[in-house]
Amino acid sequence: MNTKVTIAGVTFANPVMTASGTFGSGMEYSDFVDLNRLGAVVTKGVANVPWPGNPTPRVAETYGGMLNAIGLQNPGIDVFIERDIPFLKQYDTKIIVNVCGKTVGDYLEVVERLGDEAVDMLEINVSCPNVKEGAIAFGQKADCLYDITSQIKRKAKQPVIMKLSPNVTDIAEMARAAEAAGADALSMINTITGMKIDIYRRKFALANRTGGLSGPAIKPIAVRMVYQASHAVQIPVIGMGGIANGEDAVEFLLAGASAVAVGAMNFVNPYATVEVIEGIENYMRRCGVENVTELIGAVEG
Ligand SMILES: Cc1cc2nc3c(=O)[nH]c(=O)nc-3n(C[C@H](O)[C@H](O)[C@H](O)COP(=O)(O)O)c2cc1C
């Protein structure tokens, strides 16, 4: 049985990654999860300087998921290079660094700093709904997405994954814009903008009022978007949104994803990533699938 997948020339032992922002850089999870088992660790978003994030409360539970408005709190690229990359290098897994910024210049600075580091791929977050400037603005207009993608591609030494927002009218149009600008791969979906109100206190559940919805509640939307995007472009798509087990992951692969990431479920079950890998393997055994790549885009009808 072969679980290897290759994306933009990088070969992963299996198609399961961590979704950015739900696994740190793996330090907190390494007591529960053997990081060597994972296809890749995708880090929390890192900016050129430290970001304090949004005021609290900034997470709230919902039916089948959660809202968050963390606001991309991160220690900045200096600390990240000194602390997180050496930690991750100890493991036999691929390292994908998620990059955030408020201006194109911010993104380019981080991409440049990572150029000579032991990083396998870059994931560019142009889709965070929780920061006021930059971030999602680049991911909601096809011409802005094209522009930032092409500028990043000119600077980047590693293959570039553009992480797309579900908060758009036409995901296929956005996918095509990123591909035309030279993106090596796409990932989707980031969280869907939502709101929750505490009816007895008559207050917003989140200080930011709105937040990003993630978890099993968003899975059907994510599967639909992965299907639409992967059929609109030739470059590989990494799918995420509510994956809780191997069956969920297989659904994304059949829809057209070349790999998957596990996000909010890490908070519910710290073993979720490894259980998803085992679940895919069980499915392959049960259904006589020799090579996991046979599943990619294999939905019929
Ligand atoms: C608490 C939290 C923090 C997140 N931080 C980031 C981030 O820093 N960068 C990013 O691109 N996505 C971030 N995301 C989005 C996830 O990577 C993922 O795209 C989304 O949650 C959907 O997957 P899920 O339903 O499996 O969580 C975050 C999500 C959560 C729940």
XYZ file of C-alpha atoms and ligand atoms in Angstrom:
332
model
C 0.000 0.000 0.000
C 1.441 3.362 -1.041
C 0.286 6.526 0.750
C 2.836 8.903 -0.783
C 1.702 12.029 -2.607
C 3.816 14.598 -4.456
C 2.891 18.273 -4.621
C 5.009 20.739 -6.599
C 7.953 18.341 -6.506
C 7.764 17.737 -2.740
C 6.945 14.153 -1.742
C 4.950 13.579 1.438
C 4.875 10.205 3.226
C 1.089 10.499 3.369
C -1.471 13.152 2.397
C -2.252 14.341 5.950
C -1.067 17.720 7.250
C -1.932 19.942 10.164
C -4.069 22.993 9.342
C -2.332 26.267 10.115
C -3.074 27.800 13.505
C -4.456 24.652 15.080
C -1.185 22.877 15.902
C 1.326 25.638 16.682
C 4.619 24.393 15.280
C 3.897 20.994 16.800
C 5.621 21.583 20.153
C 2.454 21.448 22.243
C 1.258 18.354 20.373
C 4.474 16.358 20.332
C 3.513 14.660 23.634
C 0.458 13.185 21.884
C 1.448 12.862 18.240
C 4.621 11.376 16.776
C 5.337 14.187 14.323
C 7.289 11.709 12.161
C 3.934 10.166 11.241
C 2.572 13.323 9.621
C 2.787 14.156 5.923
C 3.627 17.722 6.936
C 3.403 20.164 9.784
C 1.877 23.424 8.575
C 2.798 26.112 11.084
C 0.729 28.926 12.553
C 0.881 32.076 10.431
C 4.096 34.049 10.885
C 4.528 37.747 10.105
C 7.586 39.984 9.681
C 7.131 41.386 13.225
C 5.315 40.036 16.332
C 1.524 40.475 16.272
C -0.413 40.635 19.558
C -3.671 39.283 18.101
C -7.193 40.467 18.897
C -8.716 41.212 22.340
C -10.431 38.340 24.173
C -12.844 36.554 24.149
C -11.684 35.287 20.807
C -12.980 31.727 20.580
C -16.530 30.422 20.952
C -18.120 27.006 20.458
C -20.905 26.546 17.904
C -22.935 23.568 16.666
C -20.435 21.218 15.088
C -17.602 23.677 15.208
C -16.119 26.846 16.601
C -15.654 30.515 15.856
C -12.259 32.115 16.295
C -10.960 35.642 15.984
C -7.396 35.118 17.190
C -6.160 37.781 14.761
C -3.026 35.864 13.763
C -1.160 36.360 17.032
C 2.427 35.273 16.393
C 5.935 35.951 17.700
C 7.306 37.237 14.373
C 9.831 35.772 11.960
C 12.956 36.267 14.143
C 11.693 34.096 16.994
C 10.161 31.658 14.531
C 13.464 31.057 12.729
C 15.376 30.707 15.976
C 12.892 28.543 17.875
C 10.419 26.738 15.607
C 12.465 25.692 12.588
C 15.193 23.920 14.660
C 12.434 22.123 16.589
C 10.685 20.916 13.425
C 13.954 19.884 11.748
C 14.341 17.107 14.317
C 11.460 15.237 12.703
C 11.089 13.276 9.506
C 8.153 15.295 8.233
C 7.809 18.098 5.728
C 7.738 21.681 6.997
C 5.265 24.126 5.495
C 5.392 27.659 6.878
C 2.187 29.690 6.793
C 2.904 33.364 6.058
C 0.712 36.352 6.931
C 1.042 40.093 6.469
C -0.777 43.404 6.376
C 0.910 44.684 3.221
C 2.501 42.960 0.240
C 5.844 44.172 1.605
C 5.232 42.342 4.909
C 4.625 39.064 3.082
C 7.670 39.542 0.856
C 9.912 40.185 3.872
C 8.903 36.895 5.502
C 9.197 34.959 2.238
C 12.691 36.363 1.714
C 13.787 35.557 5.289
C 12.652 31.953 4.835
C 14.532 31.562 1.542
C 17.604 29.896 3.030
C 15.834 28.042 5.826
C 15.049 24.318 5.910
C 11.467 24.836 4.847
C 9.828 22.649 2.200
C 6.968 24.895 1.100
C 5.337 28.220 1.878
C 1.614 28.614 2.445
C 0.461 32.187 1.915
C -2.567 33.145 3.984
C -4.510 35.682 1.963
C -7.723 34.544 3.573
C -7.833 35.317 7.299
C -11.194 36.941 8.090
C -10.000 38.256 11.470
C -7.494 40.978 10.735
C -8.601 44.406 9.619
C -5.895 45.250 7.100
C -4.310 43.063 4.448
C -4.826 39.331 4.763
C -8.292 38.596 3.409
C -8.416 41.700 1.193
C -5.785 40.107 -1.044
C -7.813 36.920 -1.247
C -11.192 38.359 -2.158
C -10.416 40.151 -5.410
C -9.004 38.168 -8.289
C -6.729 40.992 -9.481
C -5.274 41.555 -5.979
C -4.739 37.813 -5.597
C -2.986 37.687 -8.958
C -0.768 40.609 -8.012
C 0.362 39.337 -4.594
C 0.851 35.796 -5.907
C 3.102 36.928 -8.741
C 5.161 39.167 -6.441
C 5.619 36.336 -3.943
C 6.541 33.890 -6.687
C 9.304 36.234 -7.859
C 10.876 36.220 -4.348
C 10.159 32.718 -3.075
C 12.801 30.008 -3.144
C 10.339 27.305 -2.032
C 7.150 26.222 -3.856
C 4.195 28.470 -3.008
C 0.750 27.346 -1.861
C -1.880 30.100 -1.956
C -4.472 29.591 0.783
C -7.826 30.722 -0.524
C -10.803 32.204 1.250
C -14.250 30.619 1.117
C -15.716 34.111 1.627
C -15.963 34.746 -2.119
C -18.659 34.377 -4.755
C -16.683 32.258 -7.209
C -13.893 30.064 -5.849
C -13.013 28.801 -9.354
C -12.235 32.347 -10.507
C -9.911 32.863 -7.522
C -8.215 29.509 -8.125
C -7.607 30.419 -11.767
C -6.156 33.830 -10.804
C -3.655 32.244 -8.399
C -2.682 29.606 -10.944
C -2.233 32.212 -13.702
C 0.092 34.176 -11.382
C 2.304 31.124 -10.915
C 1.088 29.516 -7.660
C 2.439 25.990 -7.324
C -0.558 24.729 -5.341
C -3.698 25.949 -3.587
C -5.093 25.196 -0.168
C -8.655 25.688 0.984
C -10.758 26.445 2.826
C -9.896 28.995 5.439
C -12.649 29.774 7.925
C -16.071 31.143 6.947
C -17.037 34.476 8.515
C -19.656 34.025 11.228
C -21.138 35.616 14.333
C -22.533 34.434 17.662
C -24.590 36.396 20.189
C -25.111 35.583 23.876
C -28.847 36.285 24.136
C -28.938 36.661 27.945
C -26.060 39.107 28.133
C -27.054 40.637 24.782
C -23.412 40.666 23.864
C -21.317 39.295 21.031
C -19.595 36.044 21.947
C -16.359 37.374 20.442
C -14.824 40.768 21.238
C -14.165 41.108 17.502
C -17.943 40.556 16.881
C -17.261 38.362 13.852
C -15.005 35.327 13.683
C -14.057 32.457 11.410
C -16.165 29.307 11.550
C -14.336 25.987 11.373
C -14.973 22.344 12.259
C -17.348 19.646 10.935
C -20.125 22.212 10.374
C -18.262 23.637 7.367
C -17.214 20.357 5.740
C -19.825 20.177 2.944
C -18.971 23.732 1.871
C -15.264 22.880 1.874
C -15.775 19.691 -0.165
C -17.823 21.638 -2.719
C -15.147 24.341 -3.020
C -12.295 21.823 -3.344
C -14.271 20.100 -6.100
C -14.924 23.355 -7.964
C -11.386 24.706 -7.598
C -9.605 21.464 -8.451
C -11.670 21.159 -11.623
C -10.846 24.757 -12.608
C -7.037 24.440 -12.413
C -4.197 22.016 -13.136
C -2.195 22.723 -9.958
C -2.781 20.538 -6.866
C -5.275 21.512 -4.179
C -4.840 20.787 -0.464
C -8.285 20.400 1.111
C -9.426 21.200 4.630
C -12.523 22.157 6.563
C -14.023 19.970 9.263
C -11.978 16.821 8.725
C -12.415 14.578 11.772
C -11.554 11.088 10.527
C -10.220 9.050 7.618
C -13.586 8.917 5.837
C -13.797 12.714 5.819
C -10.293 12.880 4.361
C -11.146 10.352 1.629
C -14.160 12.494 0.700
C -11.832 15.461 0.077
C -9.445 13.305 -1.981
C -12.315 12.003 -4.130
C -13.520 15.596 -4.615
C -10.117 16.470 -6.072
C -7.742 17.258 -3.198
C -4.184 15.935 -3.514
C -3.695 16.177 0.263
C -5.720 17.227 3.301
C -5.235 19.150 6.536
C -6.800 18.650 9.950
C -7.648 21.811 11.892
C -10.230 22.436 14.600
C -10.516 18.718 15.411
C -7.019 18.881 16.939
C -8.598 20.870 19.793
C -11.239 18.197 20.404
C -8.938 15.216 19.928
C -5.167 15.777 19.972
C -4.692 12.411 18.229
C -6.912 13.447 15.295
C -4.132 13.743 12.688
C -2.795 10.220 13.292
C -6.328 8.804 13.432
C -7.026 10.403 10.037
C -3.887 8.746 8.584
C -4.930 5.370 10.021
C -8.471 5.892 8.770
C -7.263 6.508 5.204
C -5.118 3.348 5.402
C -8.091 1.316 6.679
C -10.258 2.617 3.835
C -7.545 1.689 1.316
C -7.307 -1.839 2.748
C -11.089 -2.278 2.870
C -11.642 -0.976 -0.654
C -8.587 -2.523 -2.311
C -6.870 0.784 -3.077
C -3.173 0.151 -3.694
C -2.067 3.735 -4.238
C -3.607 6.717 -2.446
C -3.208 8.840 -5.593
C -5.881 6.635 -7.238
C -8.407 8.419 -5.033
C -7.583 11.967 -6.111
C -10.531 13.381 -8.047
C -11.991 9.885 -8.467
C -15.609 10.774 -7.651
C -17.851 9.410 -10.390
C -20.973 10.750 -12.030
C -7.866 28.810 16.147
C -7.579 28.819 14.671
C -6.458 29.518 14.190
C -6.185 29.551 12.817
N -5.069 30.220 12.375
C -4.767 30.201 11.035
C -3.561 30.816 10.550
O -2.732 31.334 11.319
N -3.339 30.819 9.206
C -4.206 30.215 8.322
O -3.959 30.233 7.113
N -5.329 29.589 8.766
C -5.629 29.573 10.084
N -6.756 28.914 10.529
C -7.638 28.225 9.556
C -7.354 26.709 9.500
O -6.022 26.449 9.102
C -8.340 25.994 8.539
O -8.179 26.538 7.243
C -9.799 26.145 8.939
O -9.946 26.145 10.338
C -10.687 25.040 8.345
O -10.272 23.757 8.758
P -10.898 22.996 10.054
O -12.397 23.077 9.909
O -10.354 21.602 9.989
O -10.403 23.754 11.254
C -7.047 28.872 11.906
C -8.157 28.162 12.394
C -8.421 28.122 13.766
C -9.609 27.324 14.245
